[in-house]
Coordinates of C-alpha atoms in Angstrom, one line a residue:
M164 CA 47.2 -44.5 15.7
N165 CA 45.2 -47.3 14.6
N166 CA 43.1 -47.5 11.3
S167 CA 39.8 -46.9 13.0
V168 CA 41.0 -43.6 14.5
M169 CA 42.6 -42.6 11.2
N170 CA 39.4 -43.2 9.4
T171 CA 37.3 -41.3 11.9
T172 CA 39.7 -38.4 11.6
R173 CA 39.5 -38.5 7.8
L174 CA 35.7 -38.5 8.0
L175 CA 35.7 -35.6 10.4
W176 CA 37.9 -33.6 8.1
A177 CA 35.8 -34.6 5.0
G178 CA 32.7 -33.5 6.8
L179 CA 34.2 -30.2 7.9
R180 CA 35.4 -29.4 4.4
A181 CA 31.9 -30.3 3.0
L182 CA 30.4 -27.9 5.5
L183 CA 32.8 -25.1 4.7
V184 CA 32.1 -25.5 0.9
L185 CA 28.4 -25.6 1.4
T186 CA 28.4 -22.6 3.7
L187 CA 30.5 -20.7 1.1
V188 CA 28.3 -21.7 -1.8
T189 CA 24.9 -21.4 -0.2
G190 CA 25.5 -18.8 2.4
V191 CA 27.8 -16.4 0.5
I192 CA 28.2 -17.0 -3.3
Y193 CA 24.5 -17.9 -4.0
P194 CA 22.9 -14.9 -2.0
L195 CA 25.5 -12.5 -3.6
V196 CA 24.6 -13.8 -7.1
I197 CA 20.9 -13.6 -6.4
T198 CA 21.3 -10.1 -4.9
G199 CA 23.4 -9.0 -7.8
I200 CA 20.8 -10.2 -10.4
A201 CA 17.9 -8.6 -8.4
Q202 CA 19.7 -5.3 -8.1
G203 CA 20.6 -5.4 -11.8
L204 CA 17.4 -6.5 -13.3
F205 CA 14.7 -5.6 -10.6
H206 CA 16.4 -2.7 -8.8
D207 CA 13.1 -0.9 -7.8
K208 CA 11.3 -4.0 -6.7
A209 CA 14.4 -5.3 -4.9
N210 CA 14.6 -2.3 -2.7
G211 CA 10.9 -2.2 -1.6
S212 CA 9.3 -0.4 -4.6
E213 CA 10.0 2.9 -3.0
I214 CA 8.1 6.0 -4.0
K215 CA 9.9 9.4 -3.8
S216 CA 8.6 12.9 -3.6
D217 CA 10.9 16.0 -3.6
G218 CA 13.9 13.7 -3.6
K219 CA 12.8 11.9 -0.4
V220 CA 11.3 8.3 0.0
V221 CA 7.8 8.8 1.2
G222 CA 6.4 5.2 1.1
S223 CA 6.1 2.2 -1.0
S224 CA 3.8 1.4 -4.0
L225 CA 3.0 -1.8 -2.2
I226 CA 1.8 -0.5 1.2
G227 CA -1.2 1.7 1.7
Q228 CA -1.0 4.9 3.9
S229 CA -3.6 6.8 5.8
Y230 CA -4.4 10.5 5.1
N231 CA -5.9 11.7 8.4
L232 CA -6.0 14.9 10.4
P233 CA -4.2 15.1 13.6
L234 CA -6.1 13.7 16.5
K235 CA -8.1 16.3 18.5
K236 CA -8.4 16.3 22.2
G237 CA -10.7 13.4 23.3
Q238 CA -10.8 11.8 19.9
E239 CA -9.8 8.1 19.5
T240 CA -10.2 7.8 15.8
P241 CA -8.7 10.6 13.6
E242 CA -10.9 12.2 10.9
P243 CA -9.9 11.8 7.2
D244 CA -8.0 14.8 5.7
L245 CA -10.5 15.4 2.9
K246 CA -8.1 17.4 0.7
W247 CA -6.5 14.0 -0.2
F248 CA -7.7 11.0 -2.0
Q249 CA -8.6 8.3 0.5
G250 CA -7.6 4.6 0.4
R251 CA -9.6 1.6 1.3
P252 CA -10.7 1.1 5.0
A253 CA -7.8 -0.6 6.9
N254 CA -9.3 -3.0 9.2
G255 CA -6.3 -5.2 10.0
L256 CA -5.5 -7.2 13.1
G257 CA -4.5 -4.4 15.4
S258 CA -2.3 -1.4 15.9
N259 CA 1.2 -1.4 14.5
S260 CA 3.9 -0.8 17.2
V261 CA 6.8 -1.2 14.9
N262 CA 6.5 1.3 12.0
T263 CA 5.0 4.2 14.0
R264 CA 5.8 6.7 11.2
Y265 CA 2.8 5.9 9.1
K266 CA 0.7 4.2 11.9
L267 CA 0.0 1.2 9.7
L268 CA -2.1 -1.7 10.8
L269 CA -0.6 -5.1 11.1
S270 CA -1.2 -7.0 7.8
G271 CA -4.4 -9.3 8.0
A272 CA -8.0 -9.4 7.4
T273 CA -10.9 -8.8 9.9
N274 CA -11.8 -12.5 9.6
L275 CA -15.5 -11.5 10.0
S276 CA -18.0 -13.6 8.1
A277 CA -20.3 -12.1 5.4
D278 CA -23.3 -12.2 7.6
S279 CA -21.5 -10.8 10.8
K280 CA -23.4 -8.1 12.3
D281 CA -20.2 -6.2 13.1
L282 CA -19.1 -6.3 9.5
I283 CA -22.5 -5.3 8.2
Q284 CA -22.5 -2.3 10.4
Q285 CA -19.0 -1.3 9.5
V286 CA -20.0 -1.4 5.8
K287 CA -23.1 0.7 6.5
D288 CA -21.0 3.2 8.5
A289 CA -18.4 3.4 5.8
K290 CA -20.9 3.8 3.0
A291 CA -22.6 6.7 4.9
A292 CA -19.2 8.4 5.4
V293 CA -18.2 8.0 1.8
I294 CA -21.6 9.6 0.7
K295 CA -21.3 12.4 3.3
D296 CA -17.6 13.2 2.6
N297 CA -17.7 13.2 -1.1
S298 CA -21.0 15.1 -1.6
V299 CA -20.2 18.7 -2.3
P300 CA -22.3 21.7 -3.5
G301 CA -23.4 20.8 -7.0
W302 CA -22.3 17.1 -6.7
T303 CA -24.1 14.4 -4.6
V304 CA -22.9 10.8 -4.4
R305 CA -25.7 8.3 -4.7
P306 CA -25.6 5.1 -2.7
S307 CA -25.5 3.0 -5.9
E308 CA -22.3 4.8 -7.0
V309 CA -20.3 3.7 -3.9
P310 CA -18.0 0.8 -5.1
A311 CA -17.2 -2.2 -2.8
D312 CA -13.6 -1.3 -2.2
A313 CA -14.8 2.1 -0.6
V314 CA -16.4 0.3 2.2
T315 CA -14.5 -2.8 2.7
S316 CA -10.7 -3.6 3.6
S317 CA -8.6 -5.8 1.6
G318 CA -7.3 -9.3 2.7
S319 CA -4.1 -7.6 4.0
G320 CA -5.6 -4.5 5.3
L321 CA -2.9 -2.5 3.6
D322 CA -4.0 -2.3 0.0
P323 CA -2.2 0.7 -1.7
N324 CA -4.7 0.8 -4.6
I325 CA -8.4 1.8 -5.1
S326 CA -10.7 1.2 -7.9
P327 CA -10.9 4.0 -10.7
A328 CA -14.7 4.2 -9.6
Y329 CA -13.8 5.1 -6.0
A330 CA -11.1 7.6 -7.2
E331 CA -13.6 9.2 -9.5
I332 CA -16.3 9.8 -6.8
Q333 CA -13.7 11.5 -4.7
A334 CA -12.7 13.9 -7.6
H335 CA -15.3 16.6 -7.0
R336 CA -14.5 16.7 -3.2
V337 CA -10.7 16.9 -3.8
A338 CA -11.2 19.6 -6.4
T339 CA -13.4 21.6 -4.0
E340 CA -11.0 21.2 -1.1
N341 CA -8.0 22.3 -3.0
G342 CA -9.5 24.9 -5.2
L343 CA -9.0 23.0 -8.4
P344 CA -11.1 22.6 -11.5
V345 CA -12.9 19.2 -11.4
A346 CA -11.8 18.4 -15.0
R347 CA -8.1 18.8 -14.0
V348 CA -8.6 16.4 -10.9
E349 CA -10.5 14.0 -13.0
K350 CA -7.7 14.0 -15.6
L351 CA -5.3 13.2 -12.8
V352 CA -7.1 10.1 -11.9
K353 CA -7.4 9.1 -15.5
D354 CA -3.7 9.5 -16.0
H355 CA -3.0 7.3 -12.8
T356 CA -5.3 4.6 -13.7
Q357 CA -3.4 1.3 -14.4
G358 CA -4.9 -1.4 -16.5
R359 CA -5.1 -5.1 -15.8
T360 CA -1.6 -6.7 -15.4
L361 CA -0.6 -8.3 -18.8
G362 CA -4.0 -7.2 -20.0
F363 CA -6.1 -9.9 -18.3
M364 CA -5.1 -10.4 -14.7
G365 CA -6.6 -8.4 -11.9
E366 CA -8.7 -5.2 -12.2
P367 CA -7.8 -1.7 -13.2
R368 CA -6.5 0.3 -10.2
V369 CA -5.2 3.6 -8.9
N370 CA -2.3 3.8 -6.5
V371 CA -3.4 6.3 -3.9
L372 CA 0.1 7.4 -2.8
E373 CA 1.2 8.1 -6.4
L374 CA -2.1 9.9 -7.2
N375 CA -1.7 12.1 -4.1
I376 CA 1.8 12.9 -4.9
A377 CA 0.6 14.1 -8.3
L378 CA -2.2 16.0 -6.6
K379 CA 0.3 17.7 -4.4
D380 CA 2.4 18.9 -7.5
L381 CA -0.8 20.0 -9.2
V382 CA -1.8 22.1 -6.3
A383 CA 1.7 23.6 -6.0
N384 CA 1.9 24.5 -9.8
R385 CA -1.6 25.6 -10.3
S386 CA -2.2 28.9 -12.1

């Protein structure tokens, strides 16, 4: 075997060893280390920020869910189940065909411009619905009280949170639908209102799924 062939063989073996080492380090050791750190220090977030109710996973604190009544015959759009707090409108990119359990929309915005006639009409319709749904005997929602997040979807279309203002205008309706004192429902909203991240980032918010789980427990344990 001449020197050229021997050199080529040595280079091939050297390259193969390098490939094996890099595969072991970057494809096995590094992922295991990062996974171990994530599970040890950020277990909840690493596993999808799951939310449990009655010992079962019912969703994620990062993804919104709909609270609608079953479709009636001839209906194309379900009506909201008014005994629950409602989230933001979910005007994403289309129907979800993967996770059919929660009928989530694909993540994405409508991409409609601010002067779009379609968007303006959507906002008007949503505002009228919010006023109608949340006005109950002895409590009328005024148009000026309807916050922006009650009539517009988020950039993802899957926002799990609403503003405290939107939660508060739903409190009377939720109390009426569930036979609860308004004060207890309002306290529930207050207890589940989260402040700005680190005290200065973002806005105060209420996670709708967590709030509805607490509402379910309140209804079950009411006296």
